Short mmCIF file of C-alpha atoms and ligand atoms in Angstrom, two decimals:
data_model
loop_
_atom_site.label_atom_id
_atom_site.label_comp_id
_atom_site.label_asym_id
_atom_site.label_seq_id
_atom_site.Cartn_x
_atom_site.Cartn_y
_atom_site.Cartn_z
CA MET A 1 119.06 -217.75 0.27
CA ASN A 2 117.66 -217.55 -3.12
CA ASP A 3 119.15 -213.43 -4.22
CA GLN A 4 121.05 -211.63 -6.60
CA SER A 5 121.30 -208.07 -4.68
CA THR A 6 124.16 -206.20 -4.78
CA ASP A 7 126.79 -205.73 -1.68
CA TRP A 8 124.45 -203.90 0.70
CA LYS A 9 126.26 -201.60 3.42
CA ARG A 10 124.96 -198.81 5.27
CA PRO A 11 126.76 -195.30 4.23
CA GLY A 12 128.48 -193.80 7.13
CA ALA A 13 131.50 -194.21 9.54
CA THR A 14 130.18 -193.95 13.36
CA THR A 15 127.77 -196.85 14.74
CA LEU A 16 123.99 -196.04 15.22
CA THR A 17 124.10 -196.30 18.97
CA GLU A 18 127.11 -193.92 18.97
CA ALA A 19 125.57 -191.12 16.58
CA ALA A 20 122.61 -191.38 19.02
CA GLY A 21 124.24 -190.49 21.66
CA LEU A 22 123.91 -193.23 23.46
CA SER A 23 126.42 -195.46 25.67
CA THR A 24 128.16 -199.03 24.07
CA GLY A 25 128.13 -200.70 27.47
CA PRO A 26 125.83 -203.60 28.93
CA VAL A 27 122.42 -202.99 29.41
CA SER A 28 120.66 -204.21 32.93
CA MET A 29 118.15 -206.70 33.18
CA GLU A 30 116.65 -205.26 36.25
CA PRO A 31 114.02 -202.82 34.31
CA TYR A 32 112.35 -206.59 33.39
CA ARG A 33 112.21 -207.83 36.54
CA SER A 34 112.04 -205.29 39.11
CA THR A 35 108.96 -204.69 41.01
CA GLU A 36 109.99 -201.65 42.42
CA PHE A 37 111.12 -200.62 38.83
CA PHE A 38 107.90 -202.12 37.43
CA GLU A 39 105.86 -199.99 40.40
CA LEU A 40 107.55 -196.81 39.75
CA GLU A 41 106.82 -197.36 35.37
CA ARG A 42 103.11 -197.18 36.56
CA SER A 43 103.32 -193.57 37.97
CA ARG A 44 106.14 -192.20 36.23
CA ILE A 45 105.30 -193.85 32.77
CA PHE A 46 102.19 -194.66 32.17
CA GLY A 47 100.47 -192.45 34.75
CA ARG A 48 101.99 -189.34 33.05
CA THR A 49 102.86 -189.79 29.28
CA TRP A 50 100.56 -189.49 26.46
CA LEU A 51 98.84 -192.97 25.18
CA MET A 52 97.61 -193.28 22.34
CA MET A 53 93.74 -194.97 22.01
CA GLY A 54 93.44 -195.67 18.75
CA ARG A 55 92.57 -193.92 15.33
CA VAL A 56 89.37 -191.40 14.56
CA GLU A 57 87.98 -193.83 12.68
CA GLU A 58 86.84 -195.85 15.46
CA ILE A 59 84.53 -193.69 16.08
CA ALA A 60 83.99 -192.31 12.88
CA SER A 61 79.92 -190.60 13.39
CA PRO A 62 78.65 -188.72 16.22
CA GLY A 63 77.56 -191.48 18.96
CA ASP A 64 80.21 -193.80 18.16
CA PHE A 65 82.48 -195.15 21.23
CA VAL A 66 84.84 -197.51 22.28
CA VAL A 67 86.03 -198.88 25.55
CA LYS A 68 89.77 -198.87 26.44
CA LYS A 69 91.50 -200.80 28.66
CA VAL A 70 94.91 -199.20 31.05
CA GLU A 71 95.28 -201.76 33.41
CA VAL A 72 98.62 -200.50 34.35
CA CYS A 73 96.85 -197.59 35.65
CA GLY A 74 93.17 -199.75 36.59
CA ALA A 75 91.62 -197.12 33.95
CA SER A 76 88.05 -198.11 32.11
CA VAL A 77 88.27 -195.58 29.68
CA LEU A 78 85.75 -194.59 27.23
CA VAL A 79 86.55 -193.60 23.73
CA THR A 80 83.19 -191.50 22.43
CA ARG A 81 82.14 -188.96 19.39
CA ALA A 82 80.00 -186.16 20.61
CA LYS A 83 77.21 -184.69 18.49
CA ASP A 84 79.30 -182.27 17.48
CA GLY A 85 81.58 -184.74 16.62
CA ARG A 86 83.86 -183.48 18.83
CA VAL A 87 86.42 -186.51 20.44
CA GLN A 88 85.98 -186.61 24.51
CA VAL A 89 87.43 -189.23 26.42
CA PHE A 90 85.96 -190.34 30.37
CA HIS A 91 87.06 -191.93 32.58
CA ASN A 92 84.23 -194.76 32.50
CA VAL A 93 83.05 -194.70 36.27
CA CYS A 94 79.49 -194.01 37.56
CA SER A 95 78.82 -190.91 39.35
CA HIS A 96 76.77 -192.47 41.93
CA ARG A 97 78.64 -195.56 43.55
CA GLY A 98 81.96 -196.18 40.87
CA ASN A 99 80.81 -198.71 38.75
CA LEU A 100 81.65 -199.28 34.73
CA VAL A 101 79.13 -197.46 32.71
CA VAL A 102 80.06 -199.38 29.46
CA LEU A 103 80.72 -202.69 29.62
CA ASP A 104 80.37 -203.45 26.06
CA GLN A 105 83.38 -203.11 24.06
CA SER A 106 82.26 -200.79 21.26
CA GLY A 107 78.80 -199.10 20.07
CA SER A 108 76.90 -196.30 19.27
CA GLY A 109 74.39 -194.73 20.66
CA SER A 110 73.11 -191.23 22.28
CA ARG A 111 73.84 -192.11 25.94
CA PHE A 112 74.73 -194.14 28.69
CA VAL A 113 72.87 -195.73 31.37
CA CYS A 114 74.82 -197.14 34.47
CA ARG A 115 72.92 -200.55 34.54
CA TYR A 116 73.31 -200.76 38.69
CA HIS A 117 70.34 -197.47 38.64
CA ASN A 118 70.24 -196.62 35.99
CA TRP A 119 71.86 -193.25 35.94
CA THR A 120 72.57 -191.75 32.14
CA TYR A 121 74.78 -189.98 31.27
CA GLY A 122 75.03 -187.85 27.42
CA ASN A 123 77.56 -188.90 25.27
CA ASP A 124 79.18 -185.85 26.17
CA GLY A 125 79.77 -186.91 29.33
CA ARG A 126 76.70 -184.59 31.11
CA LEU A 127 74.05 -186.50 33.64
CA ILE A 128 70.96 -186.34 32.58
CA GLY A 129 69.06 -188.65 34.32
CA VAL A 130 68.52 -189.91 37.71
CA PRO A 131 65.82 -192.50 39.03
CA ASP A 132 64.56 -190.80 42.38
CA GLU A 133 66.83 -187.28 42.13
CA ALA A 134 64.39 -186.72 44.88
CA THR A 135 65.80 -188.28 47.41
CA PHE A 136 69.61 -187.44 46.94
CA PHE A 137 70.80 -184.92 49.05
CA ASN A 138 71.49 -181.24 47.72
CA LEU A 139 73.01 -183.64 44.13
CA ASP A 140 74.24 -181.18 41.79
CA LYS A 141 73.79 -182.89 38.50
CA LYS A 142 76.30 -180.54 36.78
CA LYS A 143 79.13 -181.54 39.06
CA CYS A 144 78.21 -185.17 38.33
CA GLY A 145 78.87 -186.24 34.81
CA LEU A 146 81.37 -188.57 33.80
CA THR A 147 85.07 -187.57 34.76
CA PRO A 148 86.81 -186.15 31.38
CA ILE A 149 90.73 -187.25 30.93
CA ALA A 150 92.73 -185.43 28.93
CA THR A 151 92.38 -185.76 25.16
CA GLU A 152 94.66 -184.84 22.15
CA VAL A 153 94.16 -186.06 18.53
CA TRP A 154 96.78 -185.63 16.27
CA GLU A 155 97.41 -187.27 12.47
CA GLY A 156 93.71 -188.93 13.50
CA TRP A 157 95.51 -191.11 16.02
CA ILE A 158 93.62 -190.25 19.89
CA PHE A 159 96.15 -189.36 23.20
CA ILE A 160 94.88 -189.86 26.77
CA ASN A 161 96.89 -188.19 29.77
CA LEU A 162 95.70 -189.83 32.89
CA SER A 163 97.59 -187.02 34.78
CA ARG A 164 94.53 -184.61 36.12
CA THR A 165 96.97 -182.24 34.54
CA PRO A 166 99.31 -182.90 31.94
CA GLU A 167 102.46 -180.74 32.34
CA VAL A 168 103.45 -180.70 28.65
CA SER A 169 100.92 -180.85 25.22
CA LEU A 170 100.85 -183.93 23.28
CA ALA A 171 102.80 -181.68 20.38
CA GLU A 172 105.48 -181.11 23.13
CA TYR A 173 105.28 -184.25 23.87
CA LEU A 174 105.54 -185.76 20.75
CA GLY A 175 108.25 -182.51 19.75
CA ASN A 176 110.63 -183.15 17.11
CA PHE A 177 109.07 -187.11 16.04
CA GLY A 178 105.17 -185.63 15.51
CA GLU A 179 107.28 -183.05 12.91
CA TYR A 180 109.09 -185.97 10.99
CA LEU A 181 105.95 -187.87 11.10
CA LYS A 182 103.15 -185.13 10.58
CA GLY A 183 100.99 -185.71 7.15
CA VAL A 184 101.50 -189.55 6.62
CA ASP A 185 98.89 -190.53 4.02
CA TYR A 186 97.08 -193.52 6.70
CA VAL A 187 95.42 -195.15 3.52
CA ALA A 188 92.99 -198.21 4.79
CA ALA A 189 92.83 -196.83 8.35
CA ASP A 190 89.46 -198.07 8.76
CA SER A 191 89.36 -201.46 8.04
CA PRO A 192 92.22 -203.12 11.06
CA VAL A 193 92.65 -206.96 11.32
CA VAL A 194 93.09 -206.97 14.77
CA PHE A 195 95.35 -209.57 16.69
CA THR A 196 94.79 -209.33 20.64
CA ALA A 197 97.18 -211.66 23.46
CA GLU A 198 98.12 -212.00 26.85
CA LEU A 199 101.91 -212.44 28.06
CA ASP A 200 104.10 -213.31 30.80
CA CYS A 201 106.14 -211.61 29.84
CA ASN A 202 107.07 -207.90 30.31
CA TRP A 203 105.58 -204.78 28.27
CA LYS A 204 109.25 -204.04 26.84
CA VAL A 205 110.09 -207.80 26.23
CA MET A 206 107.33 -207.52 23.91
CA SER A 207 108.38 -204.63 22.51
CA ASP A 208 111.66 -205.47 22.41
CA ALA A 209 110.82 -208.23 19.91
CA PHE A 210 109.25 -205.68 17.56
CA SER A 211 112.42 -203.61 17.11
CA GLU A 212 115.06 -205.06 16.13
CA SER A 213 116.14 -207.44 12.49
CA TYR A 214 118.52 -209.27 14.44
CA HIS A 215 116.42 -212.29 15.33
CA ILE A 216 114.47 -212.63 12.13
CA PRO A 217 117.41 -214.88 10.16
CA ALA A 218 117.61 -216.72 13.24
CA ILE A 219 114.14 -217.01 14.81
CA HIS A 220 111.94 -216.00 11.68
CA GLN A 221 114.10 -218.34 9.02
CA LYS A 222 111.30 -220.64 7.42
CA THR A 223 109.50 -217.59 7.30
CA ILE A 224 110.95 -214.21 6.52
CA GLY A 225 114.22 -214.83 7.45
CA SER A 226 115.09 -214.45 3.33
CA THR A 227 112.65 -210.82 2.74
CA PHE A 228 114.73 -209.51 5.85
CA ALA A 229 117.49 -210.39 4.80
CA SER A 230 120.21 -211.88 1.61
CA ARG A 231 122.98 -212.62 1.11
CA SER A 232 124.88 -208.96 0.74
CA ASN A 233 123.07 -208.61 4.22
CA PRO A 234 123.45 -212.25 6.05
CA PHE A 235 122.23 -210.51 9.96
CA ALA A 236 119.40 -208.14 8.39
CA HIS A 237 121.73 -204.83 9.48
CA LEU A 238 119.57 -201.64 9.72
CA LEU A 239 119.14 -198.86 7.14
CA ASN A 240 118.58 -197.02 9.55
CA ALA A 241 118.22 -195.49 12.91
CA ARG A 242 117.18 -192.05 15.28
CA VAL A 243 115.89 -190.99 18.53
CA PHE A 244 113.76 -188.12 18.47
CA GLY A 245 113.96 -187.51 22.62
CA ALA A 246 112.47 -190.19 24.24
CA HIS A 247 111.05 -191.47 21.07
CA ARG A 248 112.88 -193.63 17.74
CA MET A 249 112.71 -194.79 14.80
CA CYS A 250 114.35 -197.71 12.77
CA SER A 251 114.41 -198.65 9.20
CA MET A 252 114.60 -202.78 8.20
CA PHE A 253 116.54 -204.28 5.37
CA GLY A 254 114.20 -206.07 3.21
CA ASN A 255 115.73 -208.41 -0.01
CA SER A 256 114.21 -206.82 -3.04
CA GLN A 257 114.82 -209.66 -5.05
CA TYR A 258 113.57 -212.09 -2.71
CA GLU A 259 110.83 -214.80 -4.68
CA SER A 260 109.62 -217.16 -3.53
CA LEU A 261 110.65 -221.40 -3.71
CA ASP A 262 109.34 -223.18 -6.59
CA SER A 263 107.63 -225.38 -4.03
CA SER A 264 106.30 -223.00 -1.84
CA LYS A 265 103.42 -223.01 -4.05
CA VAL A 266 100.83 -221.17 -2.42
CA GLU A 267 103.22 -218.23 -1.84
CA LYS A 268 104.52 -217.96 -5.26
CA LEU A 269 100.67 -217.78 -6.57
CA GLY A 270 100.31 -214.74 -3.60
CA GLN A 271 103.46 -212.91 -5.37
CA ASN A 272 102.61 -213.40 -9.19
CA ALA A 273 99.84 -211.74 -8.51
CA MET A 274 101.30 -208.32 -7.26
CA GLU A 275 103.20 -205.48 -7.86
CA THR A 276 106.06 -206.17 -5.26
CA THR A 277 108.16 -209.37 -4.39
CA ASN A 278 107.58 -208.61 -0.49
CA VAL A 279 105.30 -211.22 0.33
CA ILE A 280 104.34 -209.46 3.40
CA THR A 281 102.09 -206.58 2.25
CA ALA A 282 98.75 -206.79 0.74
CA VAL A 283 98.07 -203.93 -1.99
CA ASP A 284 99.55 -202.84 -5.52
CA THR A 285 102.09 -200.29 -4.80
CA SER A 286 99.58 -197.68 -6.71
CA LEU A 287 96.77 -197.64 -3.76
CA VAL A 288 99.89 -196.18 -1.21
CA ALA A 289 101.71 -194.31 -3.64
CA ASN A 290 100.52 -191.00 -1.27
CA PHE A 291 101.82 -193.26 1.74
CA LEU A 292 105.22 -194.27 0.23
CA ASP A 293 105.95 -190.91 -0.85
CA HIS A 294 106.17 -189.63 2.45
CA PRO A 295 109.95 -189.07 3.09
CA ALA A 296 109.30 -190.77 6.23
CA VAL A 297 108.22 -193.85 4.82
CA ASN A 298 111.47 -195.53 3.54
CA PRO A 299 113.72 -192.76 4.63
CA THR A 300 116.67 -193.61 3.68
CA ARG A 301 114.83 -194.25 -0.13
CA THR A 302 116.78 -197.32 -0.15
CA ALA A 303 115.17 -200.02 -2.44
CA ASP A 304 116.14 -203.01 0.00
CA TRP A 305 113.50 -201.84 2.43
CA SER A 306 111.04 -203.65 4.08
CA LEU A 307 109.98 -202.01 7.18
CA ASP A 308 109.97 -198.79 9.21
CA ILE A 309 109.35 -198.91 13.20
CA ASN A 310 108.49 -195.79 14.53
CA GLN A 311 107.93 -196.09 18.34
CA VAL A 312 106.12 -193.81 20.59
CA PHE A 313 107.52 -193.64 23.75
CA PRO A 314 106.31 -195.28 25.81
CA ASN A 315 104.15 -198.24 24.35
CA THR A 316 103.02 -197.64 20.82
CA GLN A 317 104.46 -198.46 17.13
CA ILE A 318 103.14 -197.12 14.25
CA ASP A 319 104.85 -198.85 11.62
CA PHE A 320 105.35 -198.94 8.13
CA GLY A 321 105.73 -201.05 5.33
CA GLN A 322 105.35 -201.52 1.13
CA GLY A 323 101.94 -202.02 1.65
CA GLY A 324 100.71 -199.56 4.50
CA PHE A 325 100.70 -199.30 8.06
CA PHE A 326 100.26 -200.51 11.26
CA THR A 327 100.49 -200.60 14.64
CA HIS A 328 101.93 -202.70 17.63
CA GLN A 329 100.90 -201.42 21.75
CA TYR A 330 102.34 -203.14 24.64
CA TRP A 331 99.92 -203.06 27.62
CA PRO A 332 101.80 -203.91 31.00
CA ILE A 333 99.22 -205.66 33.44
CA SER A 334 102.22 -206.27 35.77
CA VAL A 335 105.98 -206.79 35.79
CA ASN A 336 105.55 -209.83 33.94
CA LYS A 337 102.36 -209.82 32.02
CA THR A 338 101.06 -207.65 29.42
CA ARG A 339 98.47 -207.13 27.20
CA TYR A 340 100.10 -207.27 23.18
CA GLU A 341 97.49 -205.72 20.52
CA SER A 342 98.59 -204.84 16.53
CA ARG A 343 96.55 -203.72 14.27
CA PHE A 344 97.18 -204.26 10.42
CA TYR A 345 94.60 -201.99 8.30
CA VAL A 346 94.49 -203.13 4.48
CA ALA A 347 92.19 -201.84 2.14
CA ARG A 348 89.24 -204.46 2.14
CA PRO A 349 89.05 -206.74 -1.09
CA THR A 350 87.13 -206.18 -4.27
CA ASN A 351 87.72 -209.08 -6.51
CA ALA A 352 88.72 -212.43 -5.71
CA VAL A 353 92.57 -211.69 -6.68
CA GLU A 354 93.02 -209.32 -3.67
CA ARG A 355 91.23 -211.68 -1.07
CA PHE A 356 93.46 -213.85 -2.11
CA ARG A 357 96.01 -211.30 -1.32
CA VAL A 358 95.11 -210.10 2.10
CA GLU A 359 93.95 -213.61 3.41
CA GLN A 360 98.00 -214.69 2.68
CA TYR A 361 99.50 -211.56 3.95
CA ILE A 362 96.99 -212.36 7.20
CA ALA A 363 98.47 -216.02 7.17
CA ARG A 364 102.00 -214.91 7.21
CA VAL A 365 101.26 -211.97 9.42
CA CYS A 366 99.96 -214.85 11.91
CA GLU A 367 102.76 -217.37 11.32
CA VAL A 368 105.19 -214.35 12.08
CA ILE A 369 103.49 -213.43 15.31
CA LEU A 370 103.25 -216.45 16.58
CA GLU A 371 107.10 -217.04 15.96
CA ASP A 372 107.49 -213.61 18.51
CA THR A 373 104.88 -214.61 21.20
CA THR A 374 105.96 -217.83 21.27
CA ASN A 375 109.15 -216.66 22.10
CA VAL A 376 109.32 -214.00 24.43
CA VAL A 377 107.56 -216.29 27.37
CA ALA A 378 111.01 -218.18 27.20
CA THR A 379 113.03 -214.87 27.30
CA GLN A 380 110.94 -213.68 30.54
CA ILE A 381 112.13 -216.98 31.96
CA GLY A 382 115.44 -216.45 31.74
CA LEU A 383 115.19 -213.00 32.48
CA GLU A 384 113.75 -213.05 35.74
CA SER A 385 116.16 -216.54 36.88
CA ARG A 386 118.74 -214.21 37.72
CA GLY A 387 121.39 -215.89 35.98
CA LYS A 388 122.02 -212.84 34.40
CA ASP A 389 122.38 -209.40 35.26
CA PHE A 390 123.16 -207.46 31.98
CA MET A 391 122.14 -207.54 28.48
CA GLN A 392 124.82 -207.17 25.51
CA LEU A 393 123.29 -205.45 22.82
CA GLN A 394 124.96 -204.59 18.79
CA ASP A 395 124.50 -201.74 17.10
CA ASN A 396 121.31 -202.83 15.23
CA GLU A 397 119.74 -203.80 18.83
CA ILE A 398 119.69 -199.29 18.78
CA MET A 399 115.95 -199.41 19.86
CA LEU A 400 116.23 -201.73 22.56
CA ARG A 401 119.29 -200.10 24.29
CA HIS A 402 117.31 -196.45 23.63
CA SER A 403 113.84 -198.15 25.62
CA THR A 404 115.69 -199.09 28.26
CA TYR A 405 117.49 -195.68 28.96
CA MET A 406 114.13 -193.72 28.34
CA ALA A 407 112.35 -196.37 31.30
CA GLU A 408 115.32 -195.94 33.36
CA LYS A 409 115.18 -191.62 32.60
CA TRP A 410 111.05 -191.50 33.32
CA VAL A 411 111.23 -193.68 36.33
CA ALA A 412 114.24 -191.49 38.06
CA ALA A 413 112.46 -188.18 36.73
CA GLU A 414 111.12 -186.31 39.40
CA THR A 415 108.85 -184.25 36.82
CA VAL A 416 108.34 -184.47 32.93
CA ALA A 417 110.64 -181.44 32.68
CA GLU A 418 113.40 -183.24 34.14
CA ALA A 419 112.33 -186.96 32.23
CA MET A 420 111.92 -184.67 28.89
CA ALA A 421 115.67 -182.64 29.93
S1 FES B 501 76.05 -197.19 39.82
FE1 FES B 501 75.92 -196.34 38.00
S2 FES B 501 73.79 -195.73 38.92
FE2 FES B 501 74.31 -196.72 41.13
FE1 FE2 B 502 110.19 -210.84 15.10
#
């Protein structure tokens, strides 16, 4: 590795794992392969937690809508912005005979027409038109609007809860994690580059792959190995990690002395065009100054910093890097199938240099994600072989330990209050 960093050591005597109050023993593999456990996750985790549906910028103007799938709960969800600017979310299901009303993934308009028999709804969910209405029997149109889903917006993030009556508000659910992340300046929030893939693995295998840096010097050796590790921190030890109830964060080391190899001519060109030495960013720091100022962004204020992973339980990461923020989401389809969706928010380029940086950044992100996604399937096959029953986790894998602990806790809990106790 071509670095000059001084010796790096995380301050503090205890391990991150012990400081978070977690046990240090081996961790069961059953939550990753048991169909019974998955059925309980369906109802007890995804059926009653607050789930992130996207940002308000996706539906910026009145009439804008997006349709999202929540396969694990069998739901098709219609996220709308009504005339008065309110964000509302409905089950995308027709009151007539249950057809899906909106088949487009996104769009804009003042009404939704179910194509089966043309029942028509306003974008506030009201049923406003029924062809041949007189032939129905005492049809009460007021009671036949789209079914609303509990919706709350926090810091520009739209959340839903698929319980008919959520046991806790979103603010209560996020608790001190919501406070910790309050006021972040989400730059370029209207301009994401989106990656999606369906992968043959449990949703937690996918989440784990983006929750620790121990794997980076190994599996990402040729891409970001030398940016997340250095001679002084060869195993990419974390800068910090904290748990916030069911939620968690970790802060990852970044090699501030990283320099592209002379043989990597394109990367070198990109690096020379940037203020930072980090090739996993697309913008100058001046564009993200307010964002970088926030105490939850690089919370240890370490020069050798790369990323913060902020995981909102169960399946959403809102991650921070030197160039802004990005999200990963892991949507279960079955015990061993997951829809992965990530969004990298980058300011739209205004000149050729900026365009080059963005292209280089996105190309690098693609390479790294492919290294992760081609490996997760092998992990699932290994887990399902039942050749092993327990994982051996080290201190820097604290996020995984907390993830399985929380999944087990929520699955065992009869009520949300019990899960959150
Ligand atoms: S099912 Fe929608 S109009 Fe008939
Ligand atoms: Fe990775």
